[in-house]
């Protein structure tokens, strides 16, 4: 192997091997050890293990390495079900026993609090992580890139920090029927010789296969994300899908031309069947269009929403604002407990879905508008709306700065923060705790075998 040296305060080469004691797990689930006082990240290595690490990348402040072999094995190490563990993303913790995965996710919350130090953080009640009912087969959506690998059509996920595709024949965290649909469609694309996307030449047609399964109805929706609107051999492809995959009740095409980091494009084409599938949560039906956001673990989503309801302590006379509302799943599931729900979302299609879902379920006291919470809340207040309760479920980047200003100005009495990013949560709490007290933080495991964590925070006004 060719030696490569990067200017650093530690003399080390790519390919060099050394013993390394793993001290803890990092926020992304990678083992962390120290080589000559320099941090070294080793995917798949577990706390307490001694590994022979092989350096793969050198950075000014840290090293990356793989496990060459394990000298001392953790008693919490288990045999992963997926052969892709530490090869592709999405399986970071699959070698770690599940009780320790839950403990790790609580520790991520504690570490984030210690880093950003919001007011009073040492005394926060950070509860034990709520386990998922199923450790495998829970993901309701497969979103796999499609490329040619060794002369065959391949579909799967990229290796970390690369565009090298791992062809996934099976995947233990996916609902089984999503994988059956992916593999069937891959074979049809190959049999019909439909050109797949070539990044080097920006040519070919099919870029990505997306399959979503309804947990309650068993319906599948298939979306082909393509480089061009033209889809050759479309008719025989759709006929074969109808014959071989009768559970696919909706087939859509999304056009996303060119070399872009974005998975989805703006143009949607309805190819066959319905335009939506139906999912049920909290006793309500939700129509899901291809681009609708829904939590990947539907069974645990009900637990998440119930935790949000408990944190809010809603009363029949309350008016609830549902910020970052998506298709309305949280607000609509709580509508029967309050006088009114008002929600907002910046994606027009999601707002249309939210209002349609309200109508579908006969919910007359909930309405959703297109716009940012930090802009709509002041307008609603000017129009005379008074609200008692606020639930936010922002993206991983956390709350918008302007929304935080609005919250601190309006001071809603009941406030629940649903977070999928513990660092942004802790950072936001630094500002929110100038007015609010953190009653508790409840971590919830939505995605077993991964390093991802969700949490519900109950906040109350300081007296």
Coordinates of C-alpha atoms in Angstrom, one line a residue:
X1 CA 0.0 0.0 0.0
X2 CA 1.3 3.4 -0.9
X3 CA 2.2 5.5 2.1
X4 CA 0.5 8.9 2.4
X5 CA 1.5 11.5 4.9
X6 CA -0.4 14.5 5.9
X7 CA 1.0 17.4 7.8
X8 CA -0.1 16.9 11.4
X9 CA 1.3 17.1 14.9
X10 CA 1.3 13.2 15.1
X11 CA 3.6 11.3 12.8
X12 CA 1.3 8.7 11.2
X13 CA 0.7 7.3 7.7
X14 CA -2.4 6.1 5.8
X15 CA -2.4 2.3 6.3
X16 CA -0.4 2.4 9.5
X17 CA -1.7 0.0 12.2
X18 CA -1.5 0.4 16.0
X19 CA -3.3 -0.9 19.1
X20 CA -6.1 1.4 20.3
X21 CA -8.2 1.3 23.4
X22 CA -11.8 2.5 22.8
X23 CA -12.9 4.9 25.5
X24 CA -16.4 5.8 24.4
X25 CA -18.8 6.2 21.4
X26 CA -19.0 9.5 19.5
X27 CA -22.2 11.2 18.5
X28 CA -22.3 9.3 15.2
X29 CA -21.8 5.9 17.0
X30 CA -18.1 5.5 16.1
X31 CA -15.7 4.2 18.7
X32 CA -13.3 6.9 20.0
X33 CA -9.7 6.2 21.2
X34 CA -6.6 8.3 21.5
X35 CA -3.4 7.7 19.6
X36 CA -0.5 9.8 21.0
X37 CA -3.2 12.1 22.4
X38 CA -4.9 12.5 19.1
X39 CA -8.6 11.5 18.7
X40 CA -9.1 8.5 16.5
X41 CA -12.6 7.5 15.2
X42 CA -13.1 3.8 14.5
X43 CA -16.6 2.7 13.1
X44 CA -17.8 -0.5 14.7
X45 CA -15.5 -0.4 17.7
X46 CA -17.1 -0.5 21.1
X47 CA -16.2 1.1 24.4
X48 CA -13.8 -1.1 26.4
X49 CA -12.5 -2.9 23.4
X50 CA -8.8 -3.0 22.4
X51 CA -8.5 -3.1 18.6
X52 CA -5.7 -2.9 16.1
X53 CA -6.7 0.2 14.1
X54 CA -5.7 0.8 10.5
X55 CA -5.5 4.5 9.6
X56 CA -7.8 5.4 6.6
X57 CA -7.8 9.2 6.7
X58 CA -5.7 11.9 8.4
X59 CA -7.1 15.2 9.4
X60 CA -5.4 18.1 11.2
X61 CA -7.3 17.4 14.5
X62 CA -8.3 13.8 14.3
X63 CA -7.7 10.4 12.6
X64 CA -10.1 7.9 11.0
X65 CA -9.4 4.2 11.1
X66 CA -11.0 0.8 10.5
X67 CA -10.8 -2.3 12.7
X68 CA -8.0 -4.5 11.4
X69 CA -8.7 -7.0 14.2
X70 CA -10.1 -7.0 17.8
X71 CA -7.7 -7.9 20.5
X72 CA -10.1 -7.5 23.4
X73 CA -13.8 -7.8 22.7
X74 CA -16.7 -6.0 24.5
X75 CA -19.1 -8.2 26.4
X76 CA -21.8 -6.1 24.8
X77 CA -20.7 -7.0 21.2
X78 CA -23.3 -8.9 19.2
X79 CA -23.3 -10.4 15.8
X80 CA -25.0 -8.0 13.4
X81 CA -27.7 -9.2 11.1
X82 CA -26.6 -7.0 8.2
X83 CA -23.4 -7.7 6.3
X84 CA -23.3 -3.9 5.5
X85 CA -22.5 -2.9 9.1
X86 CA -19.6 -0.4 9.0
X87 CA -19.7 -0.6 5.2
X88 CA -22.7 1.7 4.5
X89 CA -24.5 4.2 6.7
X90 CA -27.6 3.4 8.7
X91 CA -26.3 0.4 10.8
X92 CA -23.7 2.2 13.0
X93 CA -24.7 0.4 16.3
X94 CA -25.7 -3.0 14.9
X95 CA -22.8 -4.7 16.7
X96 CA -23.9 -3.3 20.1
X97 CA -26.5 -5.0 22.3
X98 CA -29.8 -3.2 22.3
X99 CA -29.8 -2.2 26.0
X100 CA -26.4 -0.4 25.5
X101 CA -27.8 1.3 22.3
X102 CA -30.5 2.8 24.5
X103 CA -28.0 3.9 27.1
X104 CA -25.8 5.5 24.4
X105 CA -28.7 7.5 23.1
X106 CA -29.4 8.9 26.5
X107 CA -25.7 9.7 26.8
X108 CA -25.8 11.7 23.5
X109 CA -28.4 14.0 25.2
X110 CA -26.2 14.4 28.3
X111 CA -23.1 15.0 26.2
X112 CA -24.9 17.7 24.1
X113 CA -26.1 19.4 27.2
X114 CA -22.6 19.4 28.7
X115 CA -21.2 20.9 25.5
X116 CA -23.7 23.8 25.2
X117 CA -24.5 24.2 28.9
X118 CA -28.0 25.6 28.9
X119 CA -29.1 27.2 32.2
X120 CA -29.4 24.5 35.0
X121 CA -28.5 21.6 32.7
X122 CA -26.7 19.6 35.4
X123 CA -30.1 19.3 37.2
X124 CA -32.2 18.3 34.1
X125 CA -34.3 15.1 34.5
X126 CA -33.0 13.2 31.4
X127 CA -35.0 10.0 31.5
X128 CA -34.1 6.5 30.2
X129 CA -34.5 6.0 26.5
X130 CA -37.9 4.5 25.5
X131 CA -37.1 1.3 23.6
X132 CA -38.6 0.6 20.2
X133 CA -41.0 -2.4 20.2
X134 CA -39.1 -3.8 17.2
X135 CA -35.4 -3.7 16.8
X136 CA -35.5 -4.7 13.2
X137 CA -37.9 -4.5 10.2
X138 CA -39.3 -1.2 11.3
X139 CA -38.3 1.2 8.5
X140 CA -41.3 2.0 6.4
X141 CA -39.3 3.7 3.6
X142 CA -36.4 2.6 1.4
X143 CA -34.6 5.3 -0.6
X144 CA -31.8 3.6 -2.6
X145 CA -29.5 5.1 -5.2
X146 CA -29.4 3.1 -8.5
X147 CA -26.1 2.7 -10.5
X148 CA -24.3 0.1 -12.6
X149 CA -21.9 -2.0 -10.5
X150 CA -19.8 -4.7 -12.2
X151 CA -22.1 -4.7 -15.3
X152 CA -25.3 -5.1 -13.3
X153 CA -28.0 -2.7 -12.0
X154 CA -27.4 -2.1 -8.3
X155 CA -29.5 -0.3 -5.7
X156 CA -28.4 0.6 -2.2
X157 CA -26.5 3.1 -0.1
X158 CA -23.2 4.8 -0.5
X159 CA -20.1 3.9 1.6
X160 CA -19.3 6.8 4.0
X161 CA -17.6 9.8 2.5
X162 CA -17.9 8.4 -1.1
X163 CA -20.1 7.7 -4.0
X164 CA -19.2 4.1 -4.0
X165 CA -22.5 2.2 -4.0
X166 CA -23.1 -0.8 -1.8
X167 CA -25.6 -3.1 -3.6
X168 CA -28.1 -4.2 -0.9
X169 CA -29.8 -7.5 -1.5
X170 CA -31.5 -7.4 1.9
X171 CA -31.6 -5.0 4.8
X172 CA -32.7 -6.1 8.2
X173 CA -33.9 -2.7 9.4
X174 CA -36.3 -2.3 6.5
X175 CA -39.9 -3.6 6.4
X176 CA -39.4 -6.8 4.3
X177 CA -41.9 -5.8 1.6
X178 CA -40.0 -2.6 0.9
X179 CA -36.9 -4.7 0.1
X180 CA -38.9 -7.1 -2.0
X181 CA -40.2 -4.2 -4.1
X182 CA -36.8 -2.7 -4.5
X183 CA -35.1 -5.9 -5.6
X184 CA -38.0 -6.7 -8.0
X185 CA -37.8 -3.3 -9.6
X186 CA -34.0 -3.5 -9.9
X187 CA -34.4 -6.8 -11.8
X188 CA -37.0 -5.3 -14.1
X189 CA -34.8 -2.3 -14.9
X190 CA -32.0 -4.7 -15.8
X191 CA -34.3 -7.1 -17.8
X192 CA -35.8 -4.2 -19.8
X193 CA -32.4 -2.5 -20.2
X194 CA -33.6 0.9 -18.9
X195 CA -30.5 3.1 -18.7
X196 CA -29.5 4.0 -15.1
X197 CA -27.8 7.2 -14.1
X198 CA -24.1 7.6 -14.7
X199 CA -22.7 10.4 -12.6
X200 CA -19.4 10.7 -14.6
X201 CA -21.2 11.5 -17.8
X202 CA -24.5 12.9 -16.4
X203 CA -26.4 10.3 -18.6
X204 CA -28.9 7.6 -18.1
X205 CA -32.4 7.8 -16.7
X206 CA -33.1 6.1 -13.3
X207 CA -31.3 7.6 -10.3
X208 CA -33.1 6.5 -7.2
X209 CA -35.8 4.0 -6.2
X210 CA -38.1 5.0 -3.3
X211 CA -40.5 2.5 -1.8
X212 CA -42.8 3.4 1.1
X213 CA -45.0 0.9 3.0
X214 CA -48.1 1.6 5.0
X215 CA -47.8 -0.1 8.4
X216 CA -51.5 -0.4 8.8
X217 CA -52.9 -1.0 5.3
X218 CA -49.8 -2.8 3.7
X219 CA -50.0 -0.6 0.7
X220 CA -46.8 0.2 -1.1
X221 CA -45.9 3.4 -3.1
X222 CA -43.1 3.2 -5.6
X223 CA -41.4 6.4 -6.9
X224 CA -38.7 6.3 -9.6
X225 CA -36.5 9.4 -9.4
X226 CA -35.2 10.1 -12.9
X227 CA -32.7 12.2 -14.7
X228 CA -35.1 13.0 -17.5
X229 CA -38.9 13.1 -17.9
X230 CA -38.6 10.5 -20.6
X231 CA -38.8 7.0 -19.2
X232 CA -38.2 4.4 -21.9
X233 CA -40.0 1.0 -21.7
X234 CA -42.4 2.6 -19.3
X235 CA -45.4 0.5 -20.4
X236 CA -43.8 -2.9 -20.0
X237 CA -42.2 -1.8 -16.8
X238 CA -45.6 -0.7 -15.3
X239 CA -47.2 -3.9 -16.6
X240 CA -44.6 -6.1 -14.9
X241 CA -44.9 -4.1 -11.6
X242 CA -48.6 -4.6 -11.6
X243 CA -48.2 -8.4 -12.2
X244 CA -45.3 -9.1 -9.9
X245 CA -46.0 -6.5 -7.1
X246 CA -49.8 -6.3 -6.7
X247 CA -49.2 -4.6 -3.3
X248 CA -47.8 -1.5 -5.1
X249 CA -50.9 0.6 -5.4
X250 CA -49.2 3.9 -6.4
X251 CA -46.4 4.4 -8.9
X252 CA -45.0 7.9 -9.3
X253 CA -42.1 9.5 -11.2
X254 CA -40.0 12.4 -9.8
X255 CA -37.8 14.3 -12.3
X256 CA -34.5 15.5 -10.8
X257 CA -32.2 16.3 -13.7
X258 CA -28.4 16.7 -13.6
X259 CA -25.7 16.1 -11.0
X260 CA -27.2 17.5 -7.8
X261 CA -26.9 16.7 -4.1
X262 CA -30.7 16.9 -3.8
X263 CA -32.5 13.6 -4.1
X264 CA -35.8 15.0 -5.1
X265 CA -36.7 17.3 -8.0
X266 CA -39.7 19.6 -8.4
X267 CA -41.6 17.7 -11.2
X268 CA -43.9 14.8 -10.2
X269 CA -45.5 12.5 -12.8
X270 CA -48.3 10.1 -11.8
X271 CA -47.6 6.8 -13.6
X272 CA -50.1 4.2 -12.2
X273 CA -52.6 3.5 -9.5
X274 CA -53.4 6.1 -6.8
X275 CA -51.3 9.2 -6.1
X276 CA -51.2 8.5 -2.4
X277 CA -51.2 5.6 0.1
X278 CA -53.0 5.6 3.5
X279 CA -51.3 5.3 6.8
X280 CA -53.1 5.3 10.2
X281 CA -51.6 6.8 13.4
X282 CA -53.3 7.6 16.7
X283 CA -56.6 6.4 15.3
X284 CA -56.5 8.8 12.3
X285 CA -55.9 8.1 8.6
X286 CA -53.3 10.1 6.7
X287 CA -52.9 10.2 2.9
X288 CA -49.3 10.2 2.0
X289 CA -48.1 11.6 -1.2
X290 CA -44.6 10.6 -2.5
X291 CA -42.8 13.5 -0.9
X292 CA -44.7 13.6 2.3
X293 CA -42.5 13.5 5.4
X294 CA -43.4 10.8 7.9
X295 CA -41.3 9.3 10.7
X296 CA -39.6 6.1 9.5
X297 CA -40.8 4.0 12.4
X298 CA -44.6 4.2 12.4
X299 CA -45.2 2.1 15.4
X300 CA -42.8 4.1 17.6
X301 CA -44.2 7.4 16.1
X302 CA -47.4 6.8 18.1
X303 CA -45.2 6.6 21.3
X304 CA -43.5 9.8 20.3
X305 CA -46.7 11.7 19.8
X306 CA -48.2 10.4 23.0
X307 CA -45.1 11.7 24.8
X308 CA -45.6 15.1 23.2
X309 CA -49.2 15.1 24.4
X310 CA -48.1 14.2 27.9
X311 CA -45.6 17.0 27.9
X312 CA -48.2 19.5 26.8
X313 CA -50.8 18.6 29.4
X314 CA -53.5 19.8 27.0
X315 CA -57.0 20.9 28.1
X316 CA -60.2 21.2 26.1
X317 CA -60.1 25.0 26.2
X318 CA -56.5 25.2 24.8
X319 CA -55.5 26.5 21.4
X320 CA -52.4 24.6 20.1
X321 CA -49.9 25.9 17.5
X322 CA -48.2 23.1 15.5
X323 CA -45.0 24.5 14.1
X324 CA -43.0 22.6 11.5
X325 CA -46.2 20.7 11.0
X326 CA -45.4 18.6 7.9
X327 CA -48.6 16.8 6.9
X328 CA -50.2 17.6 10.2
X329 CA -49.6 14.3 12.0
X330 CA -48.8 15.7 15.4
X331 CA -51.4 18.5 15.5
X332 CA -54.2 16.4 14.0
X333 CA -53.5 13.6 16.4
X334 CA -54.0 16.1 19.3
X335 CA -56.9 18.0 17.8
X336 CA -59.6 16.1 19.8
X337 CA -57.9 17.2 23.1
X338 CA -58.1 21.0 22.4
X339 CA -60.4 23.7 21.2
X340 CA -58.4 24.5 18.1
X341 CA -55.1 23.7 16.2
X342 CA -53.3 26.1 14.0
X343 CA -50.3 24.9 12.1
X344 CA -47.8 25.9 9.5
X345 CA -45.2 24.5 7.1
X346 CA -43.1 26.0 4.3
X347 CA -43.8 23.2 1.8
X348 CA -47.1 24.0 0.0
X349 CA -47.8 20.3 -0.8
X350 CA -47.4 19.4 2.9
X351 CA -49.9 22.0 3.9
X352 CA -52.3 20.8 1.2
X353 CA -51.9 17.3 2.6
X354 CA -52.4 18.5 6.2
X355 CA -55.7 20.2 5.4
X356 CA -56.8 17.3 3.3
X357 CA -56.0 14.9 6.2
X358 CA -58.0 17.1 8.6
X359 CA -61.0 16.8 6.2
X360 CA -60.4 13.1 5.7
X361 CA -60.8 12.5 9.4
X362 CA -63.7 15.0 9.9
X363 CA -61.5 17.3 12.0
X364 CA -63.1 20.8 11.8
X365 CA -61.0 22.6 14.5
X366 CA -57.6 22.4 12.7
X367 CA -56.2 24.5 9.9
X368 CA -52.8 24.8 8.3
X369 CA -51.1 27.6 6.3
X370 CA -48.1 27.9 4.1
X371 CA -45.3 30.0 5.8
X372 CA -42.7 30.2 8.4
X373 CA -43.8 30.0 12.1
X374 CA -41.8 33.2 12.9
X375 CA -43.8 35.1 10.3
X376 CA -47.3 33.6 10.8
X377 CA -47.4 33.7 14.6
X378 CA -47.1 37.5 14.8
X379 CA -49.7 37.8 12.0
X380 CA -52.1 35.5 13.8
X381 CA -51.6 37.4 17.1
X382 CA -52.4 40.6 15.3
X383 CA -55.6 39.0 13.9
X384 CA -56.6 38.3 17.5
X385 CA -55.6 34.7 17.9
X386 CA -54.6 33.7 21.4
X387 CA -52.9 30.4 22.0
X388 CA -51.9 28.5 25.1
X389 CA -49.8 25.6 23.8
X390 CA -47.0 25.2 21.3
X391 CA -45.4 22.0 19.9
X392 CA -42.3 22.3 17.6
X393 CA -40.7 19.4 15.7
X394 CA -37.9 21.2 13.7
X395 CA -35.4 19.6 11.4
X396 CA -32.0 18.5 12.7
X397 CA -30.7 22.1 12.4
X398 CA -33.1 23.2 15.2
X399 CA -35.4 26.2 15.6
X400 CA -35.0 29.3 13.5
X401 CA -33.5 32.2 15.4
X402 CA -36.5 34.4 14.6
X403 CA -38.9 31.7 15.9
X404 CA -37.0 31.6 19.2
X405 CA -37.4 35.4 19.5
X406 CA -41.1 35.0 19.0
X407 CA -41.4 32.2 21.5
X408 CA -39.5 34.3 24.1
X409 CA -41.7 37.3 23.4
X410 CA -45.1 35.5 23.4
X411 CA -44.2 33.0 26.1
X412 CA -46.8 30.2 25.5
X413 CA -47.7 28.6 28.8
X414 CA -47.5 25.0 27.5
X415 CA -44.5 24.1 25.3
X416 CA -43.2 20.7 24.0
X417 CA -40.1 20.5 21.9
X418 CA -39.7 17.4 19.7
X419 CA -36.1 17.1 18.6
X420 CA -34.2 14.8 16.2
X421 CA -30.9 16.7 16.7
X422 CA -29.5 16.7 20.2
X423 CA -26.8 19.3 19.5
X424 CA -29.3 21.8 18.1
X425 CA -31.7 21.1 20.9
X426 CA -29.0 21.9 23.5
X427 CA -28.0 25.0 21.6
X428 CA -31.6 26.2 21.4
X429 CA -32.2 25.5 25.1
X430 CA -29.4 28.0 26.0
X431 CA -31.7 30.7 24.8
X432 CA -35.1 29.2 25.7
X433 CA -34.1 28.7 29.4
X434 CA -33.9 32.5 29.9
X435 CA -37.7 32.2 30.1
X436 CA -38.5 28.5 30.4
X437 CA -37.6 25.7 32.9
X438 CA -36.8 22.3 31.5
X439 CA -39.1 19.9 33.4
X440 CA -37.6 16.8 31.7
X441 CA -36.1 15.4 28.5
X442 CA -37.5 12.0 27.3
X443 CA -35.2 10.3 24.8
X444 CA -37.1 7.9 22.4
X445 CA -35.4 5.3 20.1
X446 CA -37.1 5.8 16.7
X447 CA -34.3 4.0 14.8
X448 CA -32.7 1.0 16.4
X449 CA -29.2 0.0 15.1
X450 CA -28.4 3.6 14.2
X451 CA -26.9 6.4 16.2
X452 CA -30.0 8.6 15.6
X453 CA -32.0 9.7 18.6
X454 CA -35.2 11.6 19.2
X455 CA -36.3 13.4 22.4
X456 CA -39.4 15.2 23.7
X457 CA -38.7 18.1 26.1
X458 CA -41.3 19.4 28.5
X459 CA -40.8 23.1 29.1
X460 CA -42.7 25.4 31.6
X461 CA -42.5 29.1 32.2
X462 CA -40.2 30.2 35.0
X463 CA -42.0 31.8 37.9

